[in-house]
Short mmCIF file of C-alpha atoms and ligand atoms in Angstrom, two decimals:
data_model
loop_
_atom_site.label_atom_id
_atom_site.label_comp_id
_atom_site.label_asym_id
_atom_site.label_seq_id
_atom_site.Cartn_x
_atom_site.Cartn_y
_atom_site.Cartn_z
CA MET A 1058 -0.05 0.07 0.20
CA SER A 1059 1.73 3.30 -1.22
CA GLU A 1060 1.96 6.09 1.35
CA ASN A 1061 0.49 8.65 -1.56
CA VAL A 1062 -2.74 6.86 -2.06
CA LYS A 1063 -5.57 8.82 -1.15
CA LYS A 1064 -7.79 6.40 0.87
CA ILE A 1065 -11.47 6.87 0.62
CA TRP A 1066 -12.84 5.22 3.58
CA THR A 1067 -16.41 3.87 4.53
CA PHE A 1068 -17.63 2.61 7.84
CA ILE A 1069 -19.13 -0.88 7.61
CA GLU A 1070 -22.31 -1.05 9.93
CA GLN A 1071 -23.09 -4.15 11.26
CA GLU A 1072 -25.22 -5.71 14.11
CA HIS A 1073 -24.99 -8.99 15.53
CA GLY A 1074 -22.71 -9.94 12.50
CA LYS A 1075 -25.23 -8.37 9.60
CA ALA A 1076 -24.20 -5.44 7.70
CA HIS A 1077 -26.51 -2.88 7.24
CA PRO A 1078 -27.15 -2.19 3.60
CA VAL A 1079 -26.33 1.66 3.85
CA SER A 1080 -22.79 0.58 4.07
CA TRP A 1081 -22.80 -0.93 0.37
CA GLU A 1082 -24.47 2.37 -0.62
CA LEU A 1083 -21.57 3.93 0.73
CA LEU A 1084 -19.24 2.09 -0.95
CA GLY A 1085 -20.86 2.45 -4.16
CA ALA A 1086 -20.45 6.23 -3.78
CA ALA A 1087 -16.95 5.91 -2.70
CA GLN A 1088 -16.14 4.30 -6.02
CA LYS A 1089 -17.71 7.14 -7.99
CA LEU A 1090 -15.71 9.55 -5.91
CA SER A 1091 -12.94 7.58 -6.36
CA ALA A 1092 -13.13 7.54 -10.20
CA ASP A 1093 -12.71 11.32 -9.90
CA LEU A 1094 -9.88 11.47 -7.59
CA GLU A 1095 -6.67 10.57 -9.34
CA GLY A 1096 -4.53 8.14 -6.97
CA SER A 1097 -7.19 7.56 -4.50
CA GLU A 1098 -8.52 3.79 -3.38
CA VAL A 1099 -11.86 2.75 -1.82
CA GLU A 1100 -11.53 0.90 1.56
CA ALA A 1101 -13.52 -0.04 4.66
CA VAL A 1102 -13.36 0.05 8.11
CA LEU A 1103 -15.40 -2.85 10.16
CA LEU A 1104 -15.79 -3.22 13.89
CA GLY A 1105 -17.43 -5.84 15.73
CA ASN A 1106 -17.08 -9.67 17.25
CA GLN A 1107 -16.30 -12.18 14.98
CA VAL A 1108 -17.15 -10.12 12.06
CA GLU A 1109 -14.56 -11.04 9.67
CA HIS A 1110 -17.13 -12.77 7.25
CA ILE A 1111 -18.48 -8.94 6.45
CA ALA A 1112 -14.96 -8.29 5.04
CA ASP A 1113 -15.76 -10.49 1.93
CA GLU A 1114 -18.97 -8.89 1.46
CA ALA A 1115 -17.33 -5.36 1.61
CA TYR A 1116 -14.97 -6.36 -1.14
CA ARG A 1117 -17.96 -7.56 -3.47
CA TYR A 1118 -18.92 -4.16 -3.06
CA GLY A 1119 -16.08 -2.01 -4.33
CA ALA A 1120 -13.85 -1.96 -1.07
CA LYS A 1121 -9.96 -2.81 -1.93
CA ARG A 1122 -9.04 -3.22 1.66
CA VAL A 1123 -10.68 -3.57 5.37
CA TYR A 1124 -9.26 -2.37 8.07
CA LEU A 1125 -10.68 -4.93 10.81
CA ILE A 1126 -10.89 -4.56 14.62
CA ASP A 1127 -12.39 -7.55 15.82
CA ASP A 1128 -12.92 -7.98 19.96
CA PRO A 1129 -15.44 -9.16 22.08
CA VAL A 1130 -15.96 -5.82 23.73
CA LEU A 1131 -17.56 -4.59 20.16
CA SER A 1132 -20.06 -7.33 20.33
CA VAL A 1133 -22.56 -4.53 20.78
CA TYR A 1134 -22.30 -0.65 19.60
CA ARG A 1135 -21.18 1.56 22.22
CA ASN A 1136 -19.97 4.86 21.61
CA LYS A 1137 -16.52 4.91 23.48
CA PRO A 1138 -15.13 1.77 21.90
CA TYR A 1139 -16.08 1.97 18.91
CA ALA A 1140 -15.15 6.33 18.27
CA SER A 1141 -11.67 5.41 20.04
CA GLY A 1142 -10.82 2.37 17.94
CA ILE A 1143 -11.67 4.31 14.77
CA SER A 1144 -10.12 7.48 15.60
CA ARG A 1145 -6.96 5.33 16.29
CA LEU A 1146 -7.31 4.14 12.99
CA VAL A 1147 -7.86 7.45 11.21
CA GLU A 1148 -4.49 8.92 12.86
CA LYS A 1149 -2.81 5.88 11.67
CA TYR A 1150 -3.62 5.54 8.29
CA LYS A 1151 -4.83 9.00 7.22
CA PRO A 1152 -7.99 8.62 5.01
CA GLU A 1153 -8.67 11.64 2.90
CA ILE A 1154 -12.27 11.14 2.89
CA PHE A 1155 -14.46 8.84 5.56
CA LEU A 1156 -18.07 8.38 4.74
CA VAL A 1157 -20.42 7.08 7.14
CA GLY A 1158 -24.19 6.00 7.29
CA ALA A 1159 -26.79 8.62 9.05
CA THR A 1160 -28.36 5.81 11.15
CA ILE A 1161 -28.87 6.35 14.57
CA LEU A 1162 -25.73 4.19 15.27
CA GLY A 1163 -23.73 6.31 12.66
CA ARG A 1164 -24.66 9.90 13.68
CA ASP A 1165 -23.75 8.88 17.08
CA LEU A 1166 -20.41 7.63 16.07
CA ALA A 1167 -19.55 10.12 12.99
CA GLY A 1168 -19.78 13.22 15.33
CA SER A 1169 -17.45 11.38 18.24
CA ILE A 1170 -14.76 10.40 15.78
CA ALA A 1171 -14.78 13.83 14.07
CA THR A 1172 -14.71 15.59 17.47
CA GLN A 1173 -11.71 13.41 18.38
CA VAL A 1174 -9.56 13.62 15.14
CA LYS A 1175 -10.38 17.40 15.20
CA THR A 1176 -11.95 17.75 11.61
CA GLY A 1177 -15.27 18.68 9.95
CA LEU A 1178 -18.33 16.78 9.39
CA THR A 1179 -21.22 17.21 6.83
CA ALA A 1180 -24.11 15.68 8.23
CA ASP A 1181 -26.99 14.18 6.49
CA CYS A 1182 -25.72 14.70 2.81
CA THR A 1183 -28.02 14.18 -0.40
CA GLU A 1184 -25.19 14.30 -2.84
CA LEU A 1185 -21.19 13.59 -2.88
CA ALA A 1186 -18.88 14.87 -5.60
CA ILE A 1187 -15.12 15.57 -6.24
CA ASP A 1188 -14.74 19.42 -6.49
CA PRO A 1189 -13.16 19.59 -10.16
CA ASP A 1190 -10.78 22.48 -9.38
CA LYS A 1191 -9.81 21.68 -5.40
CA LYS A 1192 -10.02 18.10 -5.99
CA ILE A 1193 -11.61 17.57 -2.45
CA LEU A 1194 -15.17 16.12 -1.38
CA ALA A 1195 -17.97 18.63 -2.26
CA ALA A 1196 -20.78 17.49 0.19
CA THR A 1197 -24.13 18.77 -0.60
CA ARG A 1198 -27.34 18.73 1.94
CA PRO A 1199 -30.39 20.75 2.43
CA THR A 1200 -30.41 23.90 4.73
CA PHE A 1201 -32.71 26.62 5.68
CA GLY A 1202 -35.76 24.20 6.24
CA GLY A 1203 -34.79 22.64 2.99
CA ASN A 1204 -35.41 25.71 1.07
CA LEU A 1205 -31.63 25.76 -0.23
CA MET A 1206 -28.95 23.23 -0.90
CA ALA A 1207 -25.46 23.96 0.55
CA THR A 1208 -22.02 22.60 -0.76
CA ILE A 1209 -19.64 22.17 2.06
CA LEU A 1210 -16.09 21.78 1.38
CA CYS A 1211 -13.77 20.76 4.45
CA GLN A 1212 -10.46 22.64 3.08
CA LYS A 1213 -8.22 22.25 6.03
CA HIS A 1214 -8.67 19.26 8.02
CA ARG A 1215 -8.69 15.58 7.38
CA PRO A 1216 -10.46 13.20 6.84
CA GLN A 1217 -13.43 14.99 4.98
CA MET A 1218 -16.06 13.17 6.95
CA ALA A 1219 -19.98 13.17 5.69
CA THR A 1220 -23.09 11.14 6.97
CA VAL A 1221 -25.36 9.87 4.16
CA ARG A 1222 -28.97 8.51 5.22
CA PRO A 1223 -29.94 5.12 3.91
CA ARG A 1224 -31.50 5.11 0.67
CA VAL A 1225 -30.46 8.23 -0.39
CA LEU A 1226 -27.62 6.78 -2.55
CA PRO A 1227 -28.23 3.71 -4.95
CA MET A 1228 -27.15 0.13 -4.08
CA PRO A 1229 -24.38 -0.78 -6.09
CA GLN A 1230 -23.89 -4.20 -8.15
CA PRO A 1231 -22.15 -6.46 -6.27
CA LEU A 1232 -19.07 -8.28 -7.99
CA PRO A 1233 -19.38 -11.94 -6.65
CA GLN A 1234 -15.47 -12.61 -7.63
CA ALA A 1235 -14.04 -9.30 -5.99
CA GLN A 1236 -11.31 -10.03 -3.41
CA GLY A 1237 -9.39 -7.42 -1.24
CA GLU A 1238 -6.82 -7.35 1.44
CA LEU A 1239 -7.59 -7.68 5.32
CA ILE A 1240 -5.67 -5.53 7.98
CA ARG A 1241 -6.30 -6.40 11.48
CA GLU A 1242 -5.72 -3.80 14.02
CA PRO A 1243 -6.00 -4.14 17.78
CA LEU A 1244 -8.77 -2.33 19.68
CA GLY A 1245 -6.45 -1.05 22.47
CA LEU A 1246 -9.08 -1.02 25.24
CA THR A 1247 -10.41 -3.68 27.84
CA GLU A 1248 -13.90 -4.01 29.21
CA GLU A 1249 -12.52 -2.55 32.11
CA ASP A 1250 -12.10 1.13 30.14
CA ILE A 1251 -15.89 1.32 29.01
CA PRO A 1252 -18.04 3.06 31.30
CA VAL A 1253 -21.19 1.80 29.79
CA LYS A 1254 -22.32 -1.57 30.48
CA LEU A 1255 -24.67 -3.85 28.61
CA ILE A 1256 -27.26 -5.35 30.87
CA ARG A 1257 -29.82 -6.53 28.33
CA PHE A 1258 -29.95 -6.32 24.91
CA ILE A 1259 -33.72 -5.59 23.84
CA PRO A 1260 -34.09 -6.16 19.76
CA SER A 1261 -36.26 -3.53 18.23
CA THR A 1262 -38.69 -5.86 16.63
CA GLU A 1263 -41.32 -3.10 16.82
CA MET A 1264 -39.35 -0.47 14.96
CA LEU A 1265 -40.86 -0.27 11.34
CA ASN A 1266 -38.12 -0.12 8.92
CA ILE A 1267 -39.52 1.68 5.99
CA GLU A 1268 -36.25 2.79 4.23
CA TYR A 1269 -35.97 -0.95 2.41
CA ALA A 1270 -39.89 -1.87 1.75
CA ASP A 1271 -40.79 -2.51 -1.75
CA VAL A 1272 -44.10 -1.42 -1.56
CA ILE A 1273 -45.18 1.50 0.38
CA VAL A 1274 -48.77 3.04 0.86
CA SER A 1275 -48.60 6.61 2.29
CA GLY A 1276 -51.15 8.75 3.72
CA GLY A 1277 -51.33 12.35 4.14
CA ARG A 1278 -53.38 15.40 6.04
CA GLY A 1279 -56.01 13.91 3.43
CA VAL A 1280 -56.74 10.82 5.44
CA GLY A 1281 -58.30 13.22 7.76
CA SER A 1282 -57.59 11.23 11.17
CA PRO A 1283 -56.08 8.20 12.92
CA GLU A 1284 -59.12 6.07 11.88
CA GLY A 1285 -58.94 7.13 8.49
CA PHE A 1286 -55.52 5.01 8.22
CA LYS A 1287 -57.45 1.76 8.59
CA VAL A 1288 -58.10 2.26 4.72
CA ILE A 1289 -54.48 2.79 4.02
CA LYS A 1290 -53.15 0.05 6.34
CA GLU A 1291 -55.63 -2.68 4.41
CA LEU A 1292 -54.33 -1.82 1.18
CA ALA A 1293 -50.55 -2.06 2.18
CA ASP A 1294 -51.42 -5.37 3.86
CA ALA A 1295 -53.03 -6.69 0.78
CA LEU A 1296 -49.82 -5.55 -1.35
CA GLY A 1297 -47.64 -6.96 1.38
CA GLY A 1298 -46.33 -3.51 2.05
CA VAL A 1299 -45.78 -1.45 4.97
CA VAL A 1300 -47.65 2.45 5.79
CA GLY A 1301 -46.02 5.58 5.14
CA ALA A 1302 -47.01 9.24 6.06
CA SER A 1303 -46.39 12.68 5.47
CA ARG A 1304 -45.02 15.15 8.14
CA PRO A 1305 -48.61 16.48 9.67
CA VAL A 1306 -49.89 13.03 10.25
CA ILE A 1307 -46.80 12.59 12.44
CA ASP A 1308 -47.38 16.15 14.09
CA ALA A 1309 -50.98 15.36 14.65
CA GLY A 1310 -49.86 11.96 16.50
CA TRP A 1311 -51.92 9.98 14.07
CA LEU A 1312 -48.80 7.67 13.67
CA PRO A 1313 -45.65 7.11 14.99
CA ARG A 1314 -42.47 9.18 13.67
CA GLU A 1315 -40.90 5.99 11.99
CA HIS A 1316 -43.80 6.10 9.31
CA GLN A 1317 -42.65 9.71 8.18
CA VAL A 1318 -41.28 10.06 4.57
CA GLY A 1319 -39.39 13.10 3.89
CA GLN A 1320 -36.61 15.65 4.40
CA THR A 1321 -37.12 15.18 8.17
CA GLY A 1322 -38.13 11.58 7.92
CA LYS A 1323 -37.03 8.73 6.16
CA THR A 1324 -35.65 8.48 2.44
CA VAL A 1325 -37.23 5.21 0.53
CA ARG A 1326 -36.88 3.81 -3.02
CA PRO A 1327 -39.61 1.06 -2.99
CA LYS A 1328 -40.75 -0.41 -6.40
CA LEU A 1329 -44.47 0.82 -5.64
CA TYR A 1330 -45.30 4.08 -3.79
CA ILE A 1331 -48.93 5.04 -3.50
CA ALA A 1332 -49.47 8.71 -2.06
CA ALA A 1333 -53.23 9.02 -0.84
CA GLY A 1334 -54.11 12.58 0.34
CA ILE A 1335 -50.45 14.09 0.16
CA SER A 1336 -50.18 17.29 -1.62
CA GLY A 1337 -46.63 16.60 -2.72
CA ALA A 1338 -44.52 19.19 -0.99
CA VAL A 1339 -40.93 19.58 -1.63
CA GLN A 1340 -39.98 18.28 1.44
CA HIS A 1341 -42.24 14.91 1.05
CA ARG A 1342 -41.09 14.75 -2.56
CA VAL A 1343 -37.16 14.55 -1.66
CA GLY A 1344 -38.08 11.30 0.49
CA MET A 1345 -39.72 9.50 -2.06
CA SER A 1346 -38.95 10.63 -5.60
CA GLY A 1347 -36.57 7.68 -6.01
CA ALA A 1348 -39.50 5.33 -6.13
CA ASP A 1349 -39.53 3.11 -9.38
CA PHE A 1350 -43.34 3.77 -9.81
CA ILE A 1351 -45.56 6.41 -7.78
CA LEU A 1352 -49.17 6.33 -7.92
CA ALA A 1353 -50.78 9.34 -6.25
CA ILE A 1354 -54.64 9.63 -5.46
CA ASN A 1355 -55.60 13.10 -4.37
CA THR A 1356 -58.97 15.12 -4.87
CA ASP A 1357 -57.40 18.01 -6.12
CA PRO A 1358 -56.27 17.71 -10.12
CA ASN A 1359 -53.55 20.67 -9.51
CA ALA A 1360 -51.79 18.78 -6.72
CA PRO A 1361 -48.12 19.05 -6.96
CA ILE A 1362 -47.88 15.15 -6.38
CA PHE A 1363 -49.37 14.53 -9.57
CA GLN A 1364 -46.24 16.03 -11.44
CA ILE A 1365 -44.08 13.06 -10.37
CA ALA A 1366 -46.45 10.55 -10.38
CA ASP A 1367 -46.41 7.98 -13.05
CA LEU A 1368 -50.18 7.36 -12.45
CA ALA A 1369 -52.44 9.85 -11.15
CA ILE A 1370 -56.01 9.35 -9.84
CA VAL A 1371 -58.09 12.18 -9.25
CA GLY A 1372 -60.67 11.16 -6.63
CA ASP A 1373 -61.59 10.66 -2.95
CA LEU A 1374 -59.24 8.23 -1.55
CA PHE A 1375 -61.91 6.69 0.60
CA GLN A 1376 -63.40 5.72 -2.52
CA VAL A 1377 -60.36 4.87 -4.70
CA ILE A 1378 -58.30 2.80 -2.27
CA PRO A 1379 -61.11 0.08 -0.71
CA GLU A 1380 -61.76 -0.44 -4.61
CA LEU A 1381 -57.80 -0.80 -5.10
CA THR A 1382 -57.87 -3.11 -2.07
CA THR A 1383 -60.37 -5.02 -3.26
CA GLN A 1384 -59.01 -5.78 -6.42
CA VAL A 1385 -55.56 -6.68 -5.24
CA LYS A 1386 -56.95 -9.35 -3.17
CA GLN A 1387 -59.20 -10.58 -6.08
CA LEU A 1388 -56.00 -10.72 -8.20
CA ARG A 1389 -53.91 -12.48 -5.44
CA GLN A 1390 -56.75 -15.01 -5.03
CA GLN A 1391 -56.81 -15.70 -8.45
CA SER A 1392 -53.04 -16.21 -8.77
CA GLN A 1393 -52.97 -18.35 -6.12
CA LEU A 1394 -55.71 -20.63 -7.58
CA ALA A 1395 -53.64 -20.62 -10.95
CA GLY A 1396 -50.58 -21.64 -8.87
CA GLY A 1397 -48.75 -18.49 -9.09
CA ASN A 1398 -47.56 -16.55 -6.03
CA HIS A 1399 -48.08 -13.04 -7.72
CA ALA A 1400 -50.67 -10.89 -7.80
P1 FAD B 939 -51.27 18.92 2.48
O1 FAD B 939 -50.48 19.76 2.14
O2 FAD B 939 -52.20 19.59 3.59
O3 FAD B 939 -52.33 17.93 1.68
C1 FAD B 939 -53.46 17.32 1.89
C2 FAD B 939 -53.89 16.72 0.41
O4 FAD B 939 -54.77 15.95 0.56
C3 FAD B 939 -54.36 17.89 -0.52
O5 FAD B 939 -53.80 17.98 -1.88
C4 FAD B 939 -55.76 17.29 -0.54
O6 FAD B 939 -56.19 18.11 -1.86
C5 FAD B 939 -55.65 15.97 -0.51
N1 FAD B 939 -57.21 15.51 -0.11
C6 FAD B 939 -57.66 16.07 1.05
N2 FAD B 939 -58.77 14.85 1.14
C7 FAD B 939 -58.69 14.19 0.26
C8 FAD B 939 -59.54 12.63 -0.04
N3 FAD B 939 -60.61 12.58 0.80
N4 FAD B 939 -58.95 11.92 -0.87
C9 FAD B 939 -57.71 12.25 -1.53
N5 FAD B 939 -57.03 13.51 -1.29
C10 FAD B 939 -57.51 14.23 -0.29
N6 FAD B 939 -43.52 17.27 5.06
C11 FAD B 939 -42.97 15.49 4.64
O7 FAD B 939 -44.33 15.02 4.43
N7 FAD B 939 -42.09 15.25 5.07
C12 FAD B 939 -40.96 15.76 5.77
O8 FAD B 939 -40.04 15.07 6.00
C13 FAD B 939 -41.32 16.93 6.12
N8 FAD B 939 -40.34 17.51 6.48
C14 FAD B 939 -40.41 19.19 6.49
C15 FAD B 939 -39.05 19.86 7.16
C16 FAD B 939 -39.56 21.39 7.17
C17 FAD B 939 -38.18 22.14 7.45
C18 FAD B 939 -40.49 22.01 6.64
C19 FAD B 939 -40.53 23.57 6.75
C20 FAD B 939 -41.50 21.51 6.45
C21 FAD B 939 -41.83 20.02 6.07
N9 FAD B 939 -42.68 19.21 5.92
C22 FAD B 939 -42.45 17.72 5.65
C23 FAD B 939 -43.95 19.56 5.80
C24 FAD B 939 -44.19 20.01 4.29
O9 FAD B 939 -43.79 20.91 4.00
C25 FAD B 939 -45.99 19.89 3.75
O10 FAD B 939 -46.36 20.73 4.83
C26 FAD B 939 -46.59 18.40 3.96
O11 FAD B 939 -45.44 17.61 3.23
C27 FAD B 939 -47.74 18.49 3.87
O12 FAD B 939 -48.57 17.04 3.97
P2 FAD B 939 -49.69 16.58 3.25
O13 FAD B 939 -49.35 16.52 1.90
O14 FAD B 939 -49.95 15.06 4.22
O15 FAD B 939 -50.98 17.87 3.88
#
């Protein structure tokens, strides 16, 4: 490994030996950056307990090298050992750029690393590029309540750090034969050094993870009440999907926050996104415009959501959605009778 190589690092987030998909999205982005940054290589950082198998996956998604700290102390995420382990790696190997997923874990970790290594961090980026003149990271994110996009450069400090939310970046195609180099590093801490102790691990099975759903049926203020979401849920169930929502629904307490799609909610890229009673404000659209197919249902023919919809139905959602649900169920039944498993 040459000293002069500009290292583009990505953090491989994992829980109980399973990598978070945002890790691969970051590796895809890192490869694009590397193509525009001469003399650079894409590498990954992996921490955990008995997680070496994840390095093989990282090679397939474009990492040339994986720095691994494998230690029982790292079996569940705690800020201190993760942040101090990675900060030591940063100080030793001096990456040029370091990308982290803007997940709950990633947000906690990235800020601590940036503080420890005394560099800047651009959080919640929506676009990453290499500035053509300065040859440094140009990290773009919404600002002033989403009304402006700001491109931020970290000119003097290294690494240039950025977090990106899951699903903002496309998932790259894995290369099944790809291989890479594994570099093992010690953690340099023992359990006695960690003030936070794990008493019991409670898996968040109740937490909805809409970012990676294939089908999302979302309701907006037009649904009118929490009870109104019954029809939305019935269609989502019939399609094997999940329920999403616009922000007023969450602010009114009709649904918990993890359902919110948009700038201050989740970014989603489903195969099918149904927007019912949602006007299509820009702050909602930034979270769902990457869907493969958008079906919008709205009583207002001039609703902005129709500008990005693949299929527009002007009508009352309380008439349209139950009819759609009935048709989906019928199609599913017919398909099952015919021996297929898709509606
Ligand atoms: P409305 O704009 O009130 O639209 C309701 C729609 O329902 C209307 O188009 C109406 O014609 C239609 N309708 C009414 N009755 C029916 C019916 N029976 N059948 C069919 N259609 C019907 N918003 C988000 O969604 N996500 C975010 O993350 C987000 N972040 C924000 C961040 C900031 C900093 C700011 C300032 C705003 C943010 N917003 C966000 C709010 C956003 O600007 C909009 O106010 C919001 O998206 C509007 O939600 P809505 O479309 O459900 O409601």
